[in-house]
Coordinates of C-alpha atoms and ligand atoms in Angstrom, one line a residue:
Chain A
M1 CA -22.1 -75.0 -23.8
R2 CA -20.0 -77.4 -25.7
Q3 CA -21.4 -76.4 -29.0
K4 CA -20.3 -72.8 -28.5
K5 CA -16.8 -73.8 -27.5
A6 CA -16.6 -75.9 -30.6
N7 CA -17.1 -72.8 -32.7
W8 CA -14.0 -71.3 -31.0
V9 CA -12.0 -74.4 -31.7
I10 CA -13.1 -74.4 -35.4
G11 CA -12.0 -70.7 -35.6
L12 CA -8.7 -71.4 -34.0
A13 CA -8.1 -74.4 -36.3
V14 CA -8.8 -72.4 -39.4
A15 CA -6.6 -69.6 -38.3
V16 CA -3.7 -71.9 -37.5
M17 CA -4.0 -73.7 -40.9
V18 CA -4.3 -70.5 -42.9
A19 CA -1.3 -69.0 -41.0
V20 CA 0.8 -72.1 -41.7
L21 CA -0.1 -72.1 -45.4
I22 CA 0.7 -68.4 -45.9
L23 CA 3.8 -68.4 -43.7
F24 CA 5.5 -71.4 -45.3
S25 CA 4.6 -70.4 -48.9
I26 CA 6.1 -66.9 -48.3
V27 CA 9.2 -68.1 -46.5
R28 CA 9.9 -70.7 -49.2
T29 CA 9.9 -68.1 -51.9
Q30 CA 11.8 -65.6 -49.8
L31 CA 14.5 -68.1 -49.1
S32 CA 14.8 -68.7 -52.8
D33 CA 15.2 -64.9 -53.4
D34 CA 18.0 -64.9 -50.8
R35 CA 19.8 -67.7 -52.6
T36 CA 19.0 -66.9 -56.2
T37 CA 22.6 -66.8 -57.1
E38 CA 23.4 -70.2 -55.7
S39 CA 20.3 -72.1 -56.5
H40 CA 20.6 -73.7 -59.9
G41 CA 19.2 -77.1 -59.3
Q42 CA 15.7 -75.8 -58.4
E43 CA 12.8 -78.0 -59.6
H44 CA 10.3 -76.3 -61.8
H45 CA 7.0 -77.9 -61.8
D46 CA 5.4 -77.8 -65.2
H47 CA 1.8 -78.9 -65.3
S48 CA 1.7 -79.6 -69.0
M49 CA 4.5 -82.1 -68.6
P50 CA 3.7 -84.4 -65.8
H51 CA 6.5 -86.6 -64.6
Chain B
M1 CA -22.4 -85.3 -5.9
E2 CA -22.4 -89.0 -5.7
S3 CA -19.3 -90.1 -7.5
P4 CA -19.8 -92.7 -10.2
E5 CA -17.3 -95.0 -8.7
S6 CA -19.0 -95.1 -5.4
N7 CA -22.2 -96.4 -6.9
R8 CA -21.5 -100.0 -7.2
S9 CA -24.8 -101.0 -8.8
A10 CA -24.4 -98.9 -12.0
V11 CA -22.3 -99.9 -15.0
L12 CA -20.6 -96.7 -16.1
P13 CA -17.9 -96.2 -18.7
R14 CA -14.4 -96.7 -17.5
A15 CA -11.1 -94.8 -18.3
R16 CA -12.5 -91.5 -17.0
W17 CA -9.3 -89.7 -18.2
Q18 CA -10.8 -89.9 -21.7
D19 CA -13.5 -87.5 -20.5
G20 CA -11.0 -84.9 -19.4
T21 CA -9.9 -81.6 -20.8
T22 CA -6.3 -82.7 -21.1
W23 CA -7.3 -85.5 -23.4
G24 CA -9.5 -83.2 -25.4
L25 CA -6.7 -80.6 -25.9
S26 CA -4.3 -83.4 -26.9
L27 CA -6.7 -84.5 -29.6
I28 CA -7.1 -81.0 -30.9
A29 CA -3.3 -80.5 -30.9
G30 CA -2.9 -83.9 -32.6
Y31 CA -5.4 -83.0 -35.3
L32 CA -3.7 -79.6 -36.0
L33 CA -0.3 -81.4 -36.2
L34 CA -1.5 -84.0 -38.7
A35 CA -3.3 -81.4 -40.8
T36 CA -0.3 -79.0 -41.0
L37 CA 2.5 -81.5 -41.1
P38 CA 2.5 -82.0 -44.8
V39 CA 3.1 -78.3 -45.4
V40 CA 5.8 -78.1 -42.7
L41 CA 7.4 -81.3 -43.8
A42 CA 7.4 -80.2 -47.5
F43 CA 9.1 -77.0 -46.5
A44 CA 11.7 -78.8 -44.3
L45 CA 12.6 -81.1 -47.2
R46 CA 12.6 -78.4 -49.9
P47 CA 13.0 -75.0 -48.1
S48 CA 13.4 -72.8 -51.1
S49 CA 11.6 -72.4 -54.4
Q50 CA 11.7 -70.1 -57.3
E51 CA 8.1 -70.4 -58.1
P52 CA 5.7 -67.5 -57.5
V53 CA 4.2 -67.3 -54.0
L54 CA 0.8 -68.0 -55.4
E55 CA 2.0 -71.3 -56.9
E56 CA 3.6 -72.3 -53.7
L57 CA 0.4 -71.4 -51.9
G58 CA -1.6 -73.5 -54.4
K59 CA 0.7 -76.5 -53.8
A60 CA 0.4 -76.1 -50.0
C61 CA -3.4 -75.9 -50.2
G62 CA -3.3 -79.2 -52.1
L63 CA -1.2 -80.9 -49.5
M64 CA -3.2 -79.6 -46.5
G65 CA -6.5 -80.2 -48.3
F66 CA -5.7 -83.8 -48.8
A67 CA -4.6 -84.2 -45.2
L68 CA -7.9 -82.7 -44.1
L69 CA -9.8 -85.0 -46.4
T70 CA -8.2 -88.1 -44.9
L71 CA -8.7 -86.7 -41.4
Q72 CA -12.4 -86.3 -42.2
V73 CA -12.6 -90.1 -42.3
V74 CA -11.2 -90.2 -38.8
L75 CA -13.8 -87.7 -37.5
A76 CA -16.7 -89.5 -39.1
A77 CA -15.7 -92.9 -37.8
R78 CA -17.5 -92.5 -34.4
F79 CA -14.4 -93.5 -32.5
R80 CA -15.6 -93.4 -28.8
V81 CA -12.1 -92.4 -27.6
I82 CA -12.3 -89.3 -29.8
Q83 CA -15.8 -88.3 -29.0
R84 CA -15.6 -88.8 -25.3
P85 CA -14.2 -85.4 -24.3
F86 CA -16.4 -83.5 -26.7
G87 CA -19.6 -85.5 -27.5
L88 CA -20.3 -86.9 -31.0
D89 CA -22.5 -83.9 -32.0
V90 CA -19.5 -81.6 -31.5
V91 CA -17.2 -83.9 -33.3
M92 CA -19.6 -83.9 -36.2
Q93 CA -19.9 -80.1 -36.0
F94 CA -16.1 -80.0 -36.4
H95 CA -16.3 -82.6 -39.2
K96 CA -18.7 -80.4 -41.1
A97 CA -16.6 -77.3 -40.7
M98 CA -13.4 -79.1 -41.7
G99 CA -15.2 -80.6 -44.7
I100 CA -15.9 -77.1 -45.9
M101 CA -12.3 -76.1 -45.2
A102 CA -11.0 -79.1 -47.1
G103 CA -13.3 -78.2 -50.0
I104 CA -12.0 -74.6 -50.1
L105 CA -8.4 -75.6 -49.9
L106 CA -8.8 -78.2 -52.7
L107 CA -10.6 -75.6 -54.8
C108 CA -7.8 -73.1 -54.1
H109 CA -5.2 -75.7 -55.1
P110 CA -5.8 -75.7 -58.9
S111 CA -7.1 -72.1 -58.9
F112 CA -3.9 -70.6 -57.4
M113 CA -1.7 -72.8 -59.7
V114 CA -3.7 -71.6 -62.8
L115 CA -3.6 -68.0 -61.7
A116 CA 0.2 -68.2 -60.9
E117 CA 1.0 -69.7 -64.3
G118 CA -1.6 -67.5 -66.1
N119 CA -2.5 -70.7 -67.9
F120 CA -6.3 -71.1 -68.1
W121 CA -6.0 -74.0 -70.3
L122 CA -5.4 -76.0 -67.1
F123 CA -9.0 -75.7 -66.3
S124 CA -10.0 -77.8 -69.4
F125 CA -9.9 -81.5 -69.5
E126 CA -7.3 -81.5 -72.3
T127 CA -4.6 -81.7 -69.7
P128 CA -2.7 -85.0 -69.0
W129 CA -4.7 -87.7 -67.2
Q130 CA -2.7 -87.3 -63.9
I131 CA -4.0 -83.8 -63.6
N132 CA -7.5 -84.7 -64.7
L133 CA -7.6 -87.2 -61.8
G134 CA -7.2 -84.3 -59.4
K135 CA -9.9 -82.4 -61.2
I136 CA -12.4 -85.2 -61.0
A137 CA -11.5 -85.5 -57.2
V138 CA -12.3 -81.8 -56.7
I139 CA -15.6 -82.1 -58.7
I140 CA -16.7 -85.2 -56.6
L141 CA -15.8 -83.3 -53.5
M142 CA -17.7 -80.2 -54.4
V143 CA -20.8 -82.1 -55.3
S144 CA -20.6 -84.0 -52.0
I145 CA -20.1 -80.9 -49.9
V146 CA -23.1 -79.1 -51.5
F147 CA -25.2 -82.2 -51.0
A148 CA -24.0 -82.5 -47.3
I149 CA -25.0 -78.9 -46.6
A150 CA -28.3 -78.9 -48.6
F151 CA -29.6 -82.4 -48.4
R152 CA -32.3 -81.5 -46.0
K153 CA -33.5 -78.6 -48.1
L154 CA -33.3 -80.8 -51.2
R155 CA -35.4 -83.4 -49.3
V156 CA -33.1 -86.2 -50.1
N157 CA -33.7 -89.4 -48.1
Y158 CA -31.2 -89.6 -45.3
Q159 CA -30.1 -93.1 -46.2
I160 CA -29.5 -92.2 -49.8
W161 CA -27.6 -89.1 -48.8
R162 CA -25.4 -91.2 -46.5
F163 CA -24.6 -93.7 -49.2
L164 CA -23.7 -90.9 -51.6
H165 CA -21.5 -89.2 -49.0
K166 CA -19.4 -92.3 -48.9
G167 CA -18.4 -91.5 -52.5
I168 CA -16.0 -89.0 -51.1
I169 CA -13.6 -91.9 -50.6
A170 CA -13.2 -91.9 -54.4
A171 CA -11.9 -88.3 -54.1
V172 CA -9.4 -89.6 -51.5
V173 CA -8.1 -92.3 -53.9
L174 CA -8.0 -90.0 -56.9
G175 CA -6.3 -87.3 -54.8
F176 CA -3.7 -89.7 -53.5
V177 CA -2.8 -91.0 -57.0
H178 CA -2.8 -87.4 -58.4
G179 CA -0.4 -86.2 -55.7
M180 CA 1.9 -89.2 -56.0
L181 CA 2.2 -88.8 -59.8
I182 CA 2.7 -85.1 -60.2
G183 CA 3.3 -83.4 -56.8
P184 CA 6.9 -82.1 -56.8
D185 CA 6.7 -81.8 -53.0
L186 CA 5.9 -85.5 -52.8
R187 CA 9.1 -86.7 -54.4
P188 CA 11.2 -86.8 -51.2
L189 CA 10.9 -90.1 -49.4
G190 CA 9.7 -88.5 -46.1
M191 CA 6.7 -86.9 -47.9
R192 CA 5.9 -90.1 -49.8
I193 CA 5.8 -92.0 -46.5
Y194 CA 3.5 -89.4 -45.0
W195 CA 1.2 -89.4 -48.0
W196 CA 1.0 -93.2 -47.9
M197 CA 0.3 -93.0 -44.2
L198 CA -2.7 -90.7 -44.6
F199 CA -4.0 -92.8 -47.4
V200 CA -3.7 -96.1 -45.6
M201 CA -5.2 -94.6 -42.5
A202 CA -8.3 -93.4 -44.4
I203 CA -8.8 -96.7 -46.3
S204 CA -8.3 -98.8 -43.2
I205 CA -10.9 -96.7 -41.3
V206 CA -13.4 -97.0 -44.2
L207 CA -12.9 -100.8 -44.1
Y208 CA -13.2 -100.8 -40.3
R209 CA -16.5 -98.8 -40.4
N210 CA -18.1 -100.6 -43.3
V211 CA -16.9 -104.2 -42.8
F212 CA -15.6 -104.7 -39.2
V213 CA -18.3 -102.7 -37.4
P214 CA -21.3 -104.2 -39.2
L215 CA -20.0 -107.7 -38.7
W216 CA -18.4 -107.7 -35.3
G217 CA -18.4 -104.1 -33.8
R218 CA -22.0 -103.9 -32.4
W219 CA -23.6 -105.0 -29.2
R220 CA -26.1 -107.8 -29.9
F221 CA -29.4 -107.4 -28.2
R222 CA -33.0 -108.8 -28.7
V223 CA -36.2 -106.8 -28.3
A224 CA -37.8 -108.1 -25.1
S225 CA -40.9 -105.9 -25.2
V226 CA -42.5 -103.0 -27.0
R227 CA -44.6 -100.8 -24.7
S228 CA -46.8 -97.9 -25.8
E229 CA -46.1 -94.7 -23.7
T230 CA -48.4 -92.4 -25.6
H231 CA -50.5 -92.5 -28.7
N232 CA -47.3 -92.1 -30.8
T233 CA -44.4 -93.0 -28.5
F234 CA -43.1 -96.5 -27.8
T235 CA -40.5 -97.9 -25.4
L236 CA -38.4 -100.8 -26.6
T237 CA -36.8 -102.9 -23.9
L238 CA -33.7 -104.6 -25.3
E239 CA -31.9 -107.5 -23.6
P240 CA -28.4 -108.6 -24.3
E241 CA -27.7 -111.9 -26.0
D242 CA -24.9 -112.5 -23.6
E243 CA -24.1 -111.4 -20.1
R244 CA -22.2 -108.3 -21.1
Q245 CA -23.4 -104.9 -19.9
V246 CA -23.3 -101.8 -22.0
P247 CA -21.5 -99.2 -19.8
Y248 CA -23.1 -95.7 -20.3
Y249 CA -23.7 -92.4 -18.5
P250 CA -27.3 -91.4 -18.0
G251 CA -28.3 -89.2 -20.9
Q252 CA -26.1 -90.8 -23.5
F253 CA -27.3 -92.3 -26.8
M254 CA -26.8 -95.2 -29.1
F255 CA -27.0 -96.0 -32.7
L256 CA -29.7 -98.7 -33.0
K257 CA -30.1 -101.0 -35.9
L258 CA -33.2 -103.2 -35.6
R259 CA -33.0 -106.3 -37.7
R260 CA -36.7 -106.8 -38.5
P261 CA -37.3 -109.2 -41.4
G262 CA -39.6 -107.6 -43.9
R263 CA -39.6 -104.2 -42.2
A264 CA -37.3 -101.2 -42.3
S265 CA -34.0 -102.1 -40.7
E266 CA -31.7 -99.1 -41.0
E267 CA -29.6 -97.6 -38.2
H268 CA -30.8 -94.5 -36.2
P269 CA -29.6 -92.6 -33.2
F270 CA -31.7 -92.9 -30.0
T271 CA -31.2 -92.0 -26.4
I272 CA -30.8 -94.8 -23.9
S273 CA -33.8 -93.8 -21.8
S274 CA -33.1 -96.4 -19.0
S275 CA -30.7 -95.7 -16.2
P276 CA -27.3 -97.5 -15.9
T277 CA -28.5 -98.7 -12.6
Q278 CA -30.8 -101.0 -14.4
R279 CA -29.0 -104.2 -14.9
G280 CA -29.1 -106.1 -18.2
A281 CA -31.8 -104.6 -20.3
I282 CA -31.6 -101.1 -21.8
M283 CA -34.5 -99.0 -23.2
A284 CA -35.1 -96.7 -26.1
T285 CA -38.2 -94.5 -26.1
I286 CA -39.1 -93.6 -29.7
K287 CA -41.6 -91.1 -31.1
Q288 CA -43.2 -91.7 -34.5
S289 CA -42.0 -88.8 -36.5
G290 CA -40.8 -90.0 -39.9
D291 CA -40.3 -92.8 -42.4
F292 CA -38.5 -95.2 -40.0
T293 CA -39.9 -94.2 -36.6
N294 CA -43.5 -94.5 -38.0
T295 CA -42.8 -98.2 -38.2
I296 CA -41.5 -98.6 -34.7
D297 CA -44.8 -100.1 -33.5
Q298 CA -44.2 -103.0 -36.0
T299 CA -41.2 -104.1 -33.9
I300 CA -41.9 -107.4 -32.1
P301 CA -40.3 -109.2 -29.2
G302 CA -37.5 -111.4 -30.5
D303 CA -36.4 -109.0 -33.2
M304 CA -32.6 -108.5 -33.2
A305 CA -31.2 -105.1 -32.1
L306 CA -27.6 -104.2 -32.9
L307 CA -26.2 -101.3 -31.1
E308 CA -23.2 -99.0 -31.1
A309 CA -23.0 -97.3 -27.8
P310 CA -22.5 -95.2 -25.7
Y311 CA -22.2 -91.8 -27.4
G312 CA -22.7 -88.2 -26.3
R313 CA -21.8 -85.9 -23.5
F314 CA -25.2 -84.7 -22.5
S315 CA -25.1 -85.8 -18.8
F316 CA -24.9 -84.1 -15.4
M317 CA -22.1 -86.7 -14.7
H318 CA -19.6 -84.3 -16.3
H319 CA -20.4 -81.3 -14.1
N320 CA -20.1 -80.6 -10.5
A321 CA -23.5 -79.1 -10.0
P322 CA -25.0 -78.3 -6.6
S323 CA -28.5 -78.5 -8.1
L324 CA -30.0 -79.5 -11.4
L325 CA -32.7 -78.0 -13.6
F326 CA -34.0 -80.1 -16.5
I327 CA -36.1 -78.6 -19.2
A328 CA -37.6 -81.0 -21.8
G329 CA -39.9 -80.7 -24.8
G330 CA -41.9 -83.7 -26.1
V331 CA -39.7 -86.7 -26.7
G332 CA -36.7 -84.7 -25.6
I333 CA -37.6 -86.1 -22.2
T334 CA -35.7 -89.3 -23.0
P335 CA -32.1 -88.3 -21.9
I336 CA -33.5 -86.4 -19.0
M337 CA -35.6 -89.4 -17.9
S338 CA -32.4 -91.5 -18.0
M339 CA -30.7 -88.9 -15.7
V340 CA -33.7 -88.6 -13.4
R341 CA -34.0 -92.3 -13.1
Y342 CA -30.3 -92.6 -12.3
L343 CA -30.5 -89.8 -9.6
R344 CA -33.5 -91.5 -8.1
D345 CA -31.9 -94.9 -8.0
I346 CA -28.6 -93.7 -6.4
E347 CA -30.7 -91.7 -3.9
D348 CA -29.1 -88.4 -4.9
R349 CA -30.5 -85.7 -2.6
R350 CA -29.7 -82.6 -4.6
P351 CA -32.5 -80.2 -5.4
I352 CA -33.8 -81.1 -8.8
R353 CA -36.4 -79.3 -10.9
L354 CA -37.9 -80.6 -14.1
I355 CA -40.0 -78.4 -16.4
Y356 CA -41.6 -80.5 -19.1
G357 CA -43.4 -78.9 -22.1
N358 CA -45.8 -80.7 -24.4
R359 CA -48.7 -79.8 -26.7
T360 CA -51.5 -81.8 -25.1
E361 CA -51.9 -84.0 -22.1
R362 CA -51.9 -87.1 -24.2
D363 CA -48.4 -86.2 -25.5
I364 CA -46.8 -86.4 -22.0
V365 CA -44.4 -89.3 -21.9
F366 CA -43.6 -91.2 -18.6
R367 CA -46.4 -89.3 -16.9
K368 CA -47.0 -91.9 -14.2
E369 CA -43.3 -92.4 -13.4
L370 CA -42.7 -88.7 -13.2
S371 CA -45.5 -88.3 -10.6
G372 CA -43.8 -90.8 -8.3
L373 CA -40.4 -89.3 -7.9
P374 CA -38.7 -88.5 -4.5
D375 CA -39.3 -85.2 -2.7
N376 CA -36.2 -83.5 -3.9
V377 CA -37.5 -83.7 -7.5
S378 CA -40.3 -81.4 -8.5
V379 CA -42.0 -81.8 -11.9
T380 CA -43.9 -79.0 -13.6
H381 CA -45.9 -79.7 -16.8
V382 CA -46.6 -76.9 -19.3
L383 CA -49.0 -77.5 -22.2
S384 CA -49.2 -75.3 -25.3
E385 CA -52.6 -76.7 -26.5
P386 CA -54.3 -78.1 -23.4
E387 CA -57.9 -79.3 -23.1
E388 CA -60.3 -77.0 -21.2
N389 CA -60.1 -79.0 -18.0
W390 CA -56.3 -78.9 -17.7
Q391 CA -55.3 -77.6 -14.3
G392 CA -51.6 -77.0 -14.9
L393 CA -49.6 -74.3 -16.7
R394 CA -50.6 -73.2 -20.2
G395 CA -48.5 -71.9 -23.1
Y396 CA -44.8 -72.3 -23.6
V397 CA -41.8 -72.5 -21.2
T398 CA -40.9 -68.9 -20.5
A399 CA -38.5 -67.0 -18.3
D400 CA -41.3 -66.4 -15.9
I401 CA -42.2 -70.0 -15.6
I402 CA -38.5 -71.0 -15.1
K403 CA -38.2 -68.3 -12.4
E404 CA -41.3 -69.3 -10.6
H405 CA -40.5 -73.0 -10.6
A406 CA -36.8 -73.1 -10.3
G407 CA -36.0 -69.6 -8.9
P408 CA -34.2 -70.7 -5.7
I409 CA -31.8 -72.9 -7.5
L410 CA -31.2 -70.8 -10.6
E411 CA -28.1 -69.1 -9.1
N412 CA -26.0 -72.2 -9.1
A413 CA -27.9 -74.9 -11.0
H414 CA -26.7 -76.5 -14.1
V415 CA -29.4 -76.6 -16.7
Y416 CA -30.0 -79.5 -19.1
L417 CA -32.2 -78.8 -22.1
C418 CA -33.6 -81.2 -24.7
G419 CA -36.5 -80.6 -27.1
P420 CA -37.5 -79.2 -30.5
P421 CA -34.8 -76.8 -31.9
T422 CA -37.0 -73.7 -31.8
M423 CA -38.0 -74.4 -28.2
M424 CA -34.3 -74.8 -27.2
D425 CA -33.2 -71.6 -28.9
K426 CA -35.9 -69.7 -27.2
I427 CA -35.2 -71.2 -23.8
I428 CA -31.5 -70.6 -24.1
D429 CA -32.3 -66.9 -24.6
E430 CA -34.7 -66.9 -21.6
L431 CA -32.1 -68.5 -19.4
R432 CA -29.5 -65.9 -20.4
S433 CA -32.0 -63.2 -19.6
L434 CA -32.2 -64.8 -16.1
D435 CA -28.4 -64.5 -15.8
V436 CA -27.7 -68.2 -16.2
K437 CA -24.2 -68.3 -17.6
D438 CA -23.6 -70.3 -20.8
R439 CA -21.2 -72.6 -19.0
R440 CA -24.1 -73.9 -16.9
I441 CA -26.4 -74.5 -19.9
H442 CA -26.1 -77.8 -21.6
Y443 CA -28.3 -79.0 -24.5
E444 CA -28.8 -81.9 -26.8
R445 CA -30.2 -81.7 -30.3
F446 CA -31.8 -84.7 -31.8
A447 CA -29.8 -84.3 -35.0
I448 CA -26.2 -85.0 -35.9
Ligands
FAD1 C1 -28.4 -87.9 -30.2 C2 -29.8 -88.2 -30.6 C3 -30.7 -88.8 -29.8 C4 -32.0 -89.1 -30.2 N1 -32.9 -89.6 -29.3 C5 -34.1 -89.9 -29.7 C6 -35.0 -90.5 -28.8 O1 -34.7 -90.8 -27.6 N2 -36.3 -90.7 -29.2 C7 -36.7 -90.4 -30.5 O2 -37.9 -90.6 -30.8 N3 -35.9 -89.8 -31.3 C8 -34.6 -89.6 -31.0 N4 -33.7 -89.0 -31.9 C9 -34.2 -88.6 -33.2 C10 -34.3 -89.8 -34.1 O3 -33.0 -90.2 -34.4 C11 -34.9 -89.4 -35.4 O4 -36.2 -89.0 -35.1 C12 -35.0 -90.5 -36.4 O5 -33.7 -90.8 -36.9 C13 -35.8 -90.0 -37.6 O6 -35.8 -91.0 -38.6 P1 -37.1 -91.2 -39.5 O7 -36.7 -92.0 -40.7 O8 -38.3 -91.7 -38.7 O9 -37.5 -89.7 -39.9 P2 -37.2 -88.9 -41.3 O10 -38.3 -88.0 -41.4 O11 -36.9 -89.8 -42.4 O12 -35.9 -88.2 -40.9 C14 -35.9 -86.9 -40.3 C15 -34.5 -86.4 -40.0 O13 -34.0 -87.3 -39.0 C16 -32.6 -87.5 -39.3 N5 -32.3 -88.9 -39.6 C17 -33.0 -89.7 -40.3 N6 -32.5 -90.9 -40.4 C18 -31.3 -90.8 -39.7 C19 -30.3 -91.8 -39.3 N7 -30.3 -93.0 -39.8 N8 -29.3 -91.3 -38.6 C20 -29.2 -90.1 -38.1 N9 -30.2 -89.1 -38.4 C21 -31.2 -89.5 -39.1 C22 -32.2 -86.6 -40.4 O14 -31.8 -85.4 -40.0 C23 -33.6 -86.5 -41.1 O15 -33.6 -85.4 -41.9 C24 -32.4 -88.7 -31.5 C25 -31.5 -88.2 -32.4 C26 -30.2 -87.9 -32.0 C27 -29.3 -87.4 -32.9

């Protein structure tokens, strides 16, 4: 049943996407913690002041 | 099973590798790659950040949400090479799910940023216009998604809904500009190139579908005849304007646009009810069941028919089945008739059973042709509201009827099912109760 397999693929796709989102967001901020002392040139994004 | 190549008289789709699992898996992998790439690329180009995790998550949701939105255009474009391993119905099932996913991500994008910054003022429209563009995009998207999910319940006309759905492209444009102007992750050249690539891809496909396909991308046919099959079902025979043959598997469908001056001319999906062994002409058998189909009897020979074909994967040609059980309800006989005709024409000797449910005798489509099939094909009619004098089976198609009329082949047969949704749901349960495994059950819904 193709339609049933499709539900599995949808589940898999959602899981991969959510994992990528969470993983990279966490790693990015973790890396920053590790380097706090050396990172001076970090960009801060301020929504009230668009570039 | 008679291999398609060995039957020289049928015109079947070529490039069979596009039907295979490897191609299907490659497409899924490619999709996931394109969807996740912006987040991975943004990380590679700017690996560390001092922002709170929630803000980073918000930005990542924005990047991925936009990628999904542009990929939605690819999924909806009816590319045959994409639908071949899955079937268009499954591609559209995926399209619907990913539309909801894109909506959730693009709603999380501003919400997470606001929560991270604790700045609820961002929800107002007093923010700079670059941010407001993003908000308008999200609003357009949300309205479209709600509409897409509920348009049937809201009783919105299908054509109007489809027109409004195209408005999502405005969200793509606004999202693109919004990201380019204020996305910190989109400043590196690599990200800008990717962002542009997604945008240009989406716009090009929209132009392809809305300009190229209507002008040059359809097969041009003429209506040769309109034959009445029952009191409310008609078969149109369509002949090509040139010598070209539409290659299709029996059971596949087309999008048919009848150009009928002064009468409804919109495009609708219909099964190709003829067999690919029939040279030249192809047929569509259409039941009067709504605004457009109720006018089908107003079609006259000479009317132009523009078609996009073939689509779908509802065909025994994709399975190595020792025997075949077809179960049809009402006009759901059309893809099954195409398969039965093909099997008859290529003199396939496998055991074939057809169980055909209708309300009354006068609703039975193709009755005469079904009574003249070769010996290896047995046809059982079941009527739910028969006349007094009906000699055949009464009621609905049940496990008992299936067992009685297809019992000997049930152990290894592949089952092909097409009919009203409630009938199909019920029969799938009955088949499971008879130990028919899901991988041997194939069905087609007349809705995408
Ligand atoms: C794969 C497939 C194969 C089909 N094969 C056949 C066939 O062989 N014979 C047959 O009689 N019917 C077939 N149908 C059903 C047929 O497409 C609908 O009956 C027809 O589109 C209804 O249009 P209407 O305006 O008459 O009805 P309406 O009452 O206006 O529409 C009823 C429903 O049909 C769907 N629909 C309406 N217009 C469209 C459209 N332009 N494109 C897609 N869906 C639409 C919508 O879900 C709508 O809610 C098939 C459908 C699909 C998806």
